Amino acid sequence: RAKDLGRNSFQLYTPAMNARSFERLSMEASLRHAVTRGEFKLVYQVKVDLDTGRMSGVEALVRWHHPEMGLVSPVDFIPLAEDMGVISDIGEWVLREACKQCKHWHDLGLPPVRIAVNVSALQFKETRVPEVVASALRETGLPPQYLELELTETVLMQRVDEVVVVLKELRAMGIRISIDDFGTGYSSLSYLKRMPIDALKVDRSFVNDIFDENDKVTEEGAEIVSTIISLAHNLKLKAIAEGVETAAQALFLHSKGCDEVQGFLISRPVSGEDLISLFDRNLLPEAQEE
Ligand code: C2E
Ligand code: MG
Ligand code: MG
Ligand code: MG
């Protein structure tokens, strides 16, 4: 991976490495201008309430259309953007665009939905997120209760007291906070208890491990997911499962009291236009309906 080359590390020179550094360099050069050149766009993935089968929210996911390289995954360019110090510019664009799109759905008269935006740990550290959020809401006219921020556990591990203050500020504005990829980081339970947050998102890797390759429930995999759901509920938080690909996973999660699911079973991330057809109907497969 390009980012593993590190900024200041010495490397033995090899042609393969040369190709990789070249790719990184050219990605860097274009990433710096990608925002102003309008090369980013957002796609949207629904979250579904397991009790009602209805859309409970939408997550915005960024895509980069590089003029020569084509579609570059956020998994590849977000770490690079962090290294280069441009993550906050990208993050601000994403936030504004997501609020604008959400307001647009509201204006179309669709049932008002909440939009979730991913905020990188570095962005959280280097900018005053409440101010950035306030200006995005002001400019787009989206009421704060329709905005949710998805933060990773890395954020919680920064200076705890300062993080608590910022999160309280955001929640006082009416914004919801969820912890993304929960279980993959190293946040301590005592810190978690102190965090003013609303939901835990069970990481997709755990959802994937509920069943083995023969579609049998695995003891360990099932136990981990159940435990995270219970933990969320004990802390008075919602539990959301991501990466749900099969009806069996959704049924299992429902039986464990999981509140919401998200994944290819229901919908891949789609354009703002295509999302419209997903409003106002049951999104769960037949077997889920009572
Ligand atoms: P995430 O926030 O945990 O988002 C979930 C990722 O899982 C998305 O990948 C989504 O397309 C994918 N996914 C959803 N359902 C399924 C499923 O059923 N099966 C499988 N295999 N995958 C599924 P994506 O869009 O490539 O994003 C990857 C990560 O990049 C995100 O993980 C998030 O951490 C980051 N990211 C995406 N957009 C942004 C953004 O605007 N800002 C920041 N800071 N990070 C972003
Ligand atoms: Mg997310
Ligand atoms: Mg996630
Ligand atoms: Mg994840």
Coordinates of C-alpha atoms and ligand atoms in Angstrom, one line a residue:
R1 CA 0.0 0.0 0.0
A2 CA 1.2 3.4 -0.9
K3 CA 0.7 4.9 2.5
D4 CA 3.0 2.2 4.1
L5 CA 6.0 3.9 2.4
G6 CA 5.8 6.6 5.1
R7 CA 6.9 10.1 4.6
N8 CA 10.4 10.1 6.0
S9 CA 11.5 6.5 6.0
F10 CA 14.5 5.3 4.1
Q11 CA 13.9 2.5 1.7
L12 CA 16.1 0.2 -0.4
Y13 CA 15.5 1.3 -4.0
T14 CA 13.7 -1.3 -6.2
P15 CA 11.8 -0.8 -9.4
A16 CA 8.6 -2.0 -7.8
M17 CA 9.0 0.5 -5.1
N18 CA 9.7 3.2 -7.7
A19 CA 6.4 2.4 -9.4
R20 CA 4.6 2.6 -6.1
S21 CA 6.2 5.9 -5.1
F22 CA 5.4 7.2 -8.5
E23 CA 1.8 6.2 -8.1
R24 CA 1.7 7.8 -4.7
L25 CA 3.3 10.9 -5.9
S26 CA 0.9 11.3 -8.8
M27 CA -2.0 10.5 -6.5
E28 CA -0.8 13.2 -4.1
A29 CA -0.5 15.8 -6.8
S30 CA -4.0 15.2 -8.0
L31 CA -5.6 14.7 -4.5
R32 CA -4.4 18.2 -3.6
H33 CA -6.7 19.6 -6.3
A34 CA -9.5 17.1 -6.3
V35 CA -11.9 19.2 -4.2
T36 CA -11.6 22.3 -6.3
R37 CA -11.7 20.3 -9.5
G38 CA -15.0 18.7 -8.4
E39 CA -13.7 15.1 -8.6
F40 CA -15.5 13.9 -5.5
K41 CA -19.0 12.7 -5.2
L42 CA -21.1 11.1 -2.6
V43 CA -23.1 7.9 -2.7
Y44 CA -25.6 6.9 -0.1
Q45 CA -26.4 3.7 1.8
V46 CA -29.6 3.2 3.7
K47 CA -29.8 2.0 7.3
V48 CA -33.0 0.0 8.1
D49 CA -34.9 -0.3 11.3
L50 CA -35.2 -4.1 12.0
D51 CA -38.6 -3.8 13.7
T52 CA -40.3 -1.8 11.0
G53 CA -38.3 -2.6 7.8
R54 CA -38.3 1.2 7.1
M55 CA -35.4 3.4 6.3
S56 CA -34.0 4.8 9.5
G57 CA -31.2 6.8 8.1
V58 CA -28.7 7.2 5.3
E59 CA -24.9 7.1 5.4
A60 CA -22.9 9.3 3.0
L61 CA -19.8 7.7 1.5
V62 CA -17.3 9.6 -0.6
R63 CA -16.0 8.5 -4.0
W64 CA -13.1 10.0 -6.0
H65 CA -13.3 10.0 -9.7
H66 CA -9.7 10.4 -10.8
P67 CA -9.4 11.6 -14.4
E68 CA -6.9 8.9 -15.4
M69 CA -7.0 6.3 -12.6
G70 CA -10.8 6.1 -12.6
L71 CA -12.6 5.3 -9.3
V72 CA -10.3 5.4 -6.3
S73 CA -11.6 3.8 -3.1
P74 CA -11.8 5.9 0.1
V75 CA -9.9 3.1 1.8
D76 CA -6.9 4.1 -0.4
F77 CA -7.2 7.9 -0.5
I78 CA -8.5 8.8 3.0
P79 CA -5.2 7.7 4.7
L80 CA -3.2 9.5 2.0
A81 CA -5.3 12.7 2.5
E82 CA -4.6 12.4 6.2
D83 CA -0.8 12.2 5.6
M84 CA -1.0 15.1 3.2
G85 CA -2.9 17.3 5.5
V86 CA -5.9 17.7 3.2
I87 CA -8.4 15.5 5.0
S88 CA -10.1 18.4 6.6
D89 CA -10.8 20.1 3.3
I90 CA -12.3 16.9 1.9
G91 CA -14.2 16.3 5.2
E92 CA -15.7 19.8 5.0
W93 CA -16.8 19.3 1.4
V94 CA -18.4 16.0 2.3
L95 CA -20.2 17.4 5.3
R96 CA -21.7 20.3 3.3
E97 CA -22.6 18.2 0.3
A98 CA -24.3 15.6 2.5
C99 CA -26.3 18.2 4.4
K100 CA -27.3 19.8 1.0
Q101 CA -28.5 16.4 -0.3
C102 CA -30.4 15.6 2.8
K103 CA -32.1 18.9 2.8
H104 CA -33.0 18.3 -0.9
W105 CA -34.7 15.0 0.0
H106 CA -36.7 16.8 2.7
D107 CA -37.6 19.6 0.2
L108 CA -39.0 16.9 -2.2
G109 CA -41.5 16.0 0.5
L110 CA -40.0 12.6 1.2
P111 CA -40.3 11.3 4.9
P112 CA -37.5 13.3 6.6
V113 CA -34.4 11.2 7.0
R114 CA -31.2 11.6 8.9
I115 CA -27.9 11.7 7.2
A116 CA -24.7 10.2 8.7
V117 CA -21.3 11.6 7.8
N118 CA -18.0 9.9 8.5
V119 CA -15.4 12.2 10.2
S120 CA -11.8 11.1 10.2
A121 CA -10.0 11.0 13.6
L122 CA -7.4 13.5 12.3
Q123 CA -10.1 15.9 11.0
F124 CA -11.7 15.7 14.4
K125 CA -8.3 16.6 16.0
E126 CA -7.2 19.4 13.7
T127 CA -10.4 21.3 13.2
R128 CA -13.2 22.7 15.4
V129 CA -15.8 20.3 14.3
P130 CA -18.7 22.0 16.0
E131 CA -18.0 25.2 14.0
V132 CA -17.6 23.4 10.7
V133 CA -20.8 21.6 11.4
A134 CA -22.7 24.7 12.4
S135 CA -21.7 26.5 9.2
A136 CA -22.6 23.5 7.0
L137 CA -26.1 23.4 8.7
R138 CA -26.5 27.2 8.4
E139 CA -25.5 27.2 4.7
T140 CA -27.7 24.3 3.7
G141 CA -30.7 24.9 6.0
L142 CA -30.7 21.3 7.3
P143 CA -32.0 21.2 10.9
P144 CA -29.4 19.7 13.3
Q145 CA -31.4 16.7 14.4
Y146 CA -31.1 15.3 10.9
L147 CA -27.3 15.1 11.1
E148 CA -25.3 12.3 12.6
L149 CA -21.5 12.0 12.7
E150 CA -19.7 8.6 12.6
L151 CA -16.5 8.7 14.5
T152 CA -14.0 5.8 15.0
E153 CA -12.7 4.6 18.3
T154 CA -9.4 6.4 17.5
V155 CA -11.2 9.6 18.2
L156 CA -12.2 8.4 21.7
M157 CA -8.6 7.6 22.4
Q158 CA -7.5 11.1 21.9
R159 CA -7.5 13.4 24.9
V160 CA -10.6 12.2 26.6
D161 CA -11.6 15.3 28.5
E162 CA -11.3 17.4 25.4
V163 CA -13.2 14.9 23.3
V164 CA -16.0 14.8 25.8
V165 CA -16.4 18.6 25.7
V166 CA -16.6 18.6 21.9
L167 CA -19.1 15.7 21.8
K168 CA -21.2 17.4 24.4
E169 CA -21.2 20.6 22.3
L170 CA -22.3 18.7 19.2
R171 CA -25.1 16.9 21.1
A172 CA -26.2 20.2 22.6
M173 CA -26.7 21.4 19.0
G174 CA -28.9 18.4 18.4
I175 CA -26.5 16.3 16.4
R176 CA -26.2 12.5 16.9
I177 CA -22.9 10.7 17.3
S178 CA -22.2 7.1 16.5
I179 CA -19.0 5.0 16.9
D180 CA -18.1 3.3 13.6
D181 CA -16.3 0.0 13.1
F182 CA -16.9 -0.7 16.8
G183 CA -14.8 -3.5 18.2
T184 CA -11.8 -3.0 15.9
G185 CA -10.1 -0.3 17.8
Y186 CA -8.8 -0.2 21.3
S187 CA -11.2 2.1 23.2
S188 CA -11.4 1.2 26.8
L189 CA -14.8 0.5 28.3
S190 CA -14.3 3.1 31.1
Y191 CA -13.8 5.8 28.5
L192 CA -16.8 4.6 26.5
K193 CA -19.0 5.0 29.5
R194 CA -18.1 8.6 29.7
M195 CA -18.7 9.4 26.1
P196 CA -21.8 11.4 25.2
I197 CA -22.8 9.2 22.2
D198 CA -25.9 7.7 20.7
A199 CA -25.0 4.4 18.9
L200 CA -22.4 1.7 18.3
K201 CA -21.9 0.3 14.8
V202 CA -20.8 -3.3 15.0
D203 CA -18.0 -3.7 12.5
R204 CA -18.7 -5.6 9.4
S205 CA -15.9 -8.2 10.1
F206 CA -17.9 -9.4 13.2
V207 CA -21.1 -9.6 11.2
N208 CA -19.3 -11.6 8.7
D209 CA -18.1 -14.1 11.4
I210 CA -21.6 -14.9 12.7
F211 CA -21.9 -17.7 10.2
D212 CA -19.3 -20.0 8.9
E213 CA -18.9 -21.0 5.2
N214 CA -21.5 -23.7 5.6
D215 CA -24.0 -21.1 6.9
K216 CA -23.8 -22.5 10.4
V217 CA -23.7 -20.1 13.4
T218 CA -20.2 -20.0 14.8
E219 CA -20.2 -20.0 18.6
E220 CA -17.5 -17.3 18.9
G221 CA -18.7 -15.1 16.1
A222 CA -22.2 -15.1 17.4
E223 CA -21.1 -14.4 20.9
I224 CA -19.0 -11.4 20.0
V225 CA -21.9 -9.8 18.1
S226 CA -24.4 -10.5 20.9
T227 CA -22.0 -9.1 23.4
I228 CA -21.5 -5.8 21.5
I229 CA -25.3 -5.4 21.1
S230 CA -25.8 -6.0 24.8
L231 CA -23.0 -3.6 25.6
A232 CA -24.6 -0.9 23.5
H233 CA -28.0 -1.4 25.2
N234 CA -26.5 -1.5 28.7
L235 CA -25.0 1.9 27.9
K236 CA -28.4 3.1 26.6
L237 CA -27.1 3.2 23.1
K238 CA -28.5 1.9 19.8
A239 CA -26.8 -1.0 18.1
I240 CA -26.4 -0.9 14.4
A241 CA -24.8 -3.7 12.3
E242 CA -22.9 -2.9 9.1
G243 CA -22.0 -5.2 6.3
V244 CA -25.1 -7.3 6.5
E245 CA -25.2 -9.4 3.3
T246 CA -27.6 -12.3 4.0
A247 CA -31.2 -12.6 5.4
A248 CA -29.8 -15.1 7.9
Q249 CA -27.5 -12.5 9.4
A250 CA -30.4 -10.0 9.5
L251 CA -32.6 -12.5 11.3
F252 CA -29.9 -13.4 13.8
L253 CA -29.2 -9.7 14.5
H254 CA -33.0 -9.1 15.0
S255 CA -33.2 -12.0 17.4
K256 CA -30.4 -10.4 19.4
G257 CA -32.2 -7.1 19.6
C258 CA -30.0 -5.2 17.2
D259 CA -31.8 -2.0 16.3
E260 CA -30.7 -1.3 12.7
V261 CA -28.8 -2.9 9.9
Q262 CA -27.0 -1.7 6.8
G263 CA -25.5 -3.7 4.0
F264 CA -25.7 -5.1 0.5
L265 CA -28.7 -7.3 1.6
I266 CA -30.7 -4.1 1.6
S267 CA -28.9 -1.9 -0.7
R268 CA -25.4 -1.0 -2.0
P269 CA -24.5 2.7 -1.8
V270 CA -26.4 4.5 -4.5
S271 CA -26.6 8.0 -6.0
G272 CA -28.8 10.6 -4.3
E273 CA -31.3 10.2 -7.2
D274 CA -31.5 6.4 -6.9
L275 CA -32.0 6.6 -3.1
I276 CA -35.5 8.1 -3.7
S277 CA -37.0 4.8 -4.6
L278 CA -36.0 3.3 -1.2
F279 CA -38.1 5.7 0.8
D280 CA -41.5 4.7 2.2
R281 CA -41.4 1.0 1.8
N282 CA -40.4 -2.2 3.6
L283 CA -36.7 -2.8 2.8
L284 CA -36.3 -6.1 4.5
P285 CA -36.6 -9.4 2.6
E286 CA -39.9 -11.3 2.9
A287 CA -38.8 -13.6 5.6
Q288 CA -38.3 -10.7 7.9
E289 CA -41.9 -9.5 7.7
E290 CA -44.2 -10.6 10.4
Ligands
C2E1 P1 -17.4 2.7 6.8 O1 -17.8 4.1 7.3 O2 -17.4 1.6 7.9 O3 -18.4 2.4 5.6 C1 -18.8 1.1 5.3 C2 -18.1 0.5 4.1 O4 -18.5 -0.8 3.9 C3 -18.4 1.3 2.8 O5 -17.2 1.1 2.0 C4 -19.5 0.5 2.2 O6 -19.6 0.6 0.8 C5 -19.1 -0.9 2.6 N1 -20.2 -1.8 2.7 C6 -21.5 -1.5 3.0 N2 -22.3 -2.6 3.1 C7 -21.5 -3.7 2.8 C8 -21.7 -5.1 2.7 O7 -22.8 -5.6 2.9 N3 -20.6 -5.9 2.4 C9 -19.4 -5.3 2.2 N4 -18.4 -6.2 2.0 N5 -19.1 -4.0 2.3 C10 -20.2 -3.2 2.6 P2 -16.5 2.4 1.3 O8 -17.6 3.3 0.8 O9 -15.5 1.9 0.4 O10 -15.9 3.2 2.5 C11 -14.8 2.6 3.2 C12 -14.5 3.4 4.4 O11 -13.9 4.6 4.0 C13 -15.6 3.8 5.3 O12 -16.0 2.7 6.2 C14 -15.1 5.0 6.0 O13 -14.3 4.6 7.1 C15 -14.2 5.6 4.9 N6 -15.0 6.7 4.3 C16 -16.0 6.7 3.3 N7 -16.4 7.9 3.1 C17 -15.8 8.8 3.9 C18 -15.9 10.2 4.2 O14 -16.7 10.9 3.5 N8 -15.0 10.7 5.1 C19 -14.2 9.9 5.8 N9 -13.4 10.5 6.8 N10 -14.1 8.6 5.6 C20 -14.9 8.0 4.7
MG2 MG -19.2 4.8 8.5
MG3 MG -18.6 1.4 9.5
MG4 MG -16.4 -0.7 8.8

